[in-house]
Amino acid sequence: VQLQASGGGLVQAGDSLRLSCAASRRTFSSYAMGWFRQAPGKEREFVAAISRSGGSAGYADSVKGRFTIARDNAKNTVYLQMNSLKPEDTALYCCAADPWRSGSYYSTNQHDYDYWGQGTLVTVSS
């Protein structure tokens, strides 16, 4: 599956952004999906993940309460709504697909994801 992330940009602290990740396959609902980010000079880290049906989701502590992950299987798209953005949220955000976890499961481990998009850059100024 090919993934195309979009929606990044330059915003001020406190602003909101919605990232989108469009998948190429009609079997999109067969994948649990995740968002990860990598800030300059840092390792890639987990942000949020959602199960195949969208019935369950998980978040990194650093974004809990501010970010919301959602998916629309009819549109083959997963979203990341980011509110109350902080300068420390500045990073390249990538979406990824996990074909292995089914039902209500999702993974926070990047090594469980087989397919990755190219990423979209989010820059938050103070």
Short mmCIF file of C-alpha atoms in Angstrom, two decimals:
data_model
loop_
_atom_site.label_atom_id
_atom_site.label_comp_id
_atom_site.label_asym_id
_atom_site.label_seq_id
_atom_site.Cartn_x
_atom_site.Cartn_y
_atom_site.Cartn_z
CA VAL A 1 0.00 0.00 0.00
CA GLN A 2 1.20 3.53 -0.81
CA LEU A 3 0.62 6.32 1.67
CA GLN A 4 0.51 10.04 0.95
CA ALA A 5 0.57 12.43 3.90
CA SER A 6 -0.48 16.05 3.64
CA GLY A 7 -1.63 19.01 5.68
CA GLY A 8 1.56 20.15 7.34
CA GLY A 9 2.69 23.75 7.48
CA LEU A 10 3.97 26.63 9.54
CA VAL A 11 1.72 27.67 12.41
CA GLN A 12 1.97 29.57 15.67
CA ALA A 13 1.84 28.05 19.11
CA GLY A 14 -1.76 27.40 20.10
CA ASP A 15 -2.95 26.90 16.54
CA SER A 16 -4.46 23.77 15.03
CA LEU A 17 -3.68 21.63 12.02
CA ARG A 18 -5.25 18.54 10.51
CA LEU A 19 -3.00 16.06 8.80
CA SER A 20 -4.34 13.57 6.28
CA CYS A 21 -2.88 10.34 5.00
CA ALA A 22 -4.44 8.83 1.90
CA ALA A 23 -3.85 5.17 1.10
CA SER A 24 -3.77 3.71 -2.37
CA ARG A 25 -5.59 0.48 -1.70
CA ARG A 26 -9.23 -0.32 -1.29
CA THR A 27 -8.14 -2.80 1.41
CA PHE A 28 -7.28 0.16 3.64
CA SER A 29 -9.57 -1.23 6.34
CA SER A 30 -7.22 -4.22 6.61
CA TYR A 31 -4.53 -2.06 8.18
CA ALA A 32 -4.14 -0.57 11.60
CA MET A 33 -2.70 2.90 11.10
CA GLY A 34 -0.26 5.04 13.00
CA TRP A 35 1.29 8.47 13.02
CA PHE A 36 4.91 8.97 13.99
CA ARG A 37 7.10 12.04 14.05
CA GLN A 38 10.76 12.87 13.89
CA ALA A 39 12.13 16.17 15.09
CA PRO A 40 15.52 17.46 13.90
CA GLY A 41 18.31 15.60 15.64
CA LYS A 42 15.95 13.21 17.38
CA GLU A 43 14.75 9.69 16.81
CA ARG A 44 11.37 8.94 15.34
CA GLU A 45 8.67 8.60 17.98
CA PHE A 46 5.14 7.33 18.22
CA VAL A 47 2.34 9.89 18.15
CA ALA A 48 -0.98 8.06 17.70
CA ALA A 49 -2.45 4.85 16.33
CA ILE A 50 -5.87 3.52 15.47
CA SER A 51 -7.30 0.07 14.94
CA ARG A 52 -8.65 -1.19 11.64
CA SER A 53 -12.22 -0.24 12.33
CA GLY A 54 -11.36 2.93 14.19
CA GLY A 55 -12.94 1.60 17.33
CA SER A 56 -9.84 1.98 19.45
CA ALA A 57 -6.95 4.40 19.45
CA GLY A 58 -3.91 5.29 21.49
CA TYR A 59 -1.70 8.32 21.98
CA ALA A 60 1.71 9.30 23.21
CA ASP A 61 1.54 11.02 26.59
CA SER A 62 2.99 14.16 25.06
CA VAL A 63 -0.02 14.64 22.75
CA LYS A 64 -2.82 13.09 24.76
CA GLY A 65 -5.73 15.47 25.08
CA ARG A 66 -4.48 17.67 22.22
CA PHE A 67 -4.31 15.32 19.23
CA THR A 68 -7.04 13.07 17.85
CA ILE A 69 -6.58 10.30 15.32
CA ALA A 70 -9.49 9.20 13.16
CA ARG A 71 -10.03 7.26 9.98
CA ASP A 72 -12.54 7.09 7.17
CA ASN A 73 -12.31 3.67 5.58
CA ALA A 74 -14.67 4.67 2.79
CA LYS A 75 -12.15 7.34 1.77
CA ASN A 76 -9.03 5.27 2.52
CA THR A 77 -7.80 8.08 4.72
CA VAL A 78 -6.51 8.51 8.25
CA TYR A 79 -6.41 11.89 9.95
CA LEU A 80 -4.53 13.51 12.79
CA GLN A 81 -6.25 16.54 14.28
CA MET A 82 -3.68 18.55 16.20
CA ASN A 83 -4.87 21.26 18.57
CA SER A 84 -3.03 23.55 20.96
CA LEU A 85 0.18 23.04 19.07
CA LYS A 86 3.46 23.68 20.84
CA PRO A 87 6.93 24.43 19.47
CA GLU A 88 8.02 20.99 20.64
CA ASP A 89 5.51 19.46 18.21
CA THR A 90 7.71 20.65 15.35
CA ALA A 91 8.67 17.56 13.34
CA LEU A 92 8.24 15.59 10.17
CA TYR A 93 5.01 13.63 10.62
CA CYS A 94 4.70 10.27 8.87
CA CYS A 95 1.79 7.91 8.59
CA ALA A 96 2.30 4.16 8.56
CA ALA A 97 0.26 1.02 7.95
CA ASP A 98 0.36 -2.16 10.01
CA PRO A 99 -1.11 -5.23 8.31
CA TRP A 100 -0.62 -7.52 11.29
CA ARG A 101 -2.84 -6.28 14.10
CA SER A 102 -6.53 -6.99 13.72
CA GLY A 103 -9.69 -6.30 15.66
CA SER A 104 -9.30 -3.60 18.25
CA TYR A 105 -5.50 -3.79 18.35
CA TYR A 106 -2.94 -1.25 17.26
CA SER A 107 0.76 -0.90 17.86
CA THR A 108 2.86 1.92 19.26
CA ASN A 109 6.05 0.27 17.98
CA GLN A 110 7.29 1.62 14.67
CA HIS A 111 8.87 -1.74 13.83
CA ASP A 112 5.39 -3.27 13.55
CA TYR A 113 4.53 -1.02 10.61
CA ASP A 114 5.39 -2.29 7.14
CA TYR A 115 4.37 0.66 4.99
CA TRP A 116 5.34 4.31 5.39
CA GLY A 117 4.40 7.56 3.75
CA GLN A 118 6.91 10.26 2.91
CA GLY A 119 5.85 12.59 5.69
CA THR A 120 4.58 16.12 6.02
CA LEU A 121 6.45 18.84 7.88
CA VAL A 122 4.87 20.65 10.80
CA THR A 123 6.60 23.73 12.16
CA VAL A 124 5.24 25.47 15.24
CA SER A 125 6.65 28.89 16.06
CA SER A 126 6.56 30.38 19.55
#
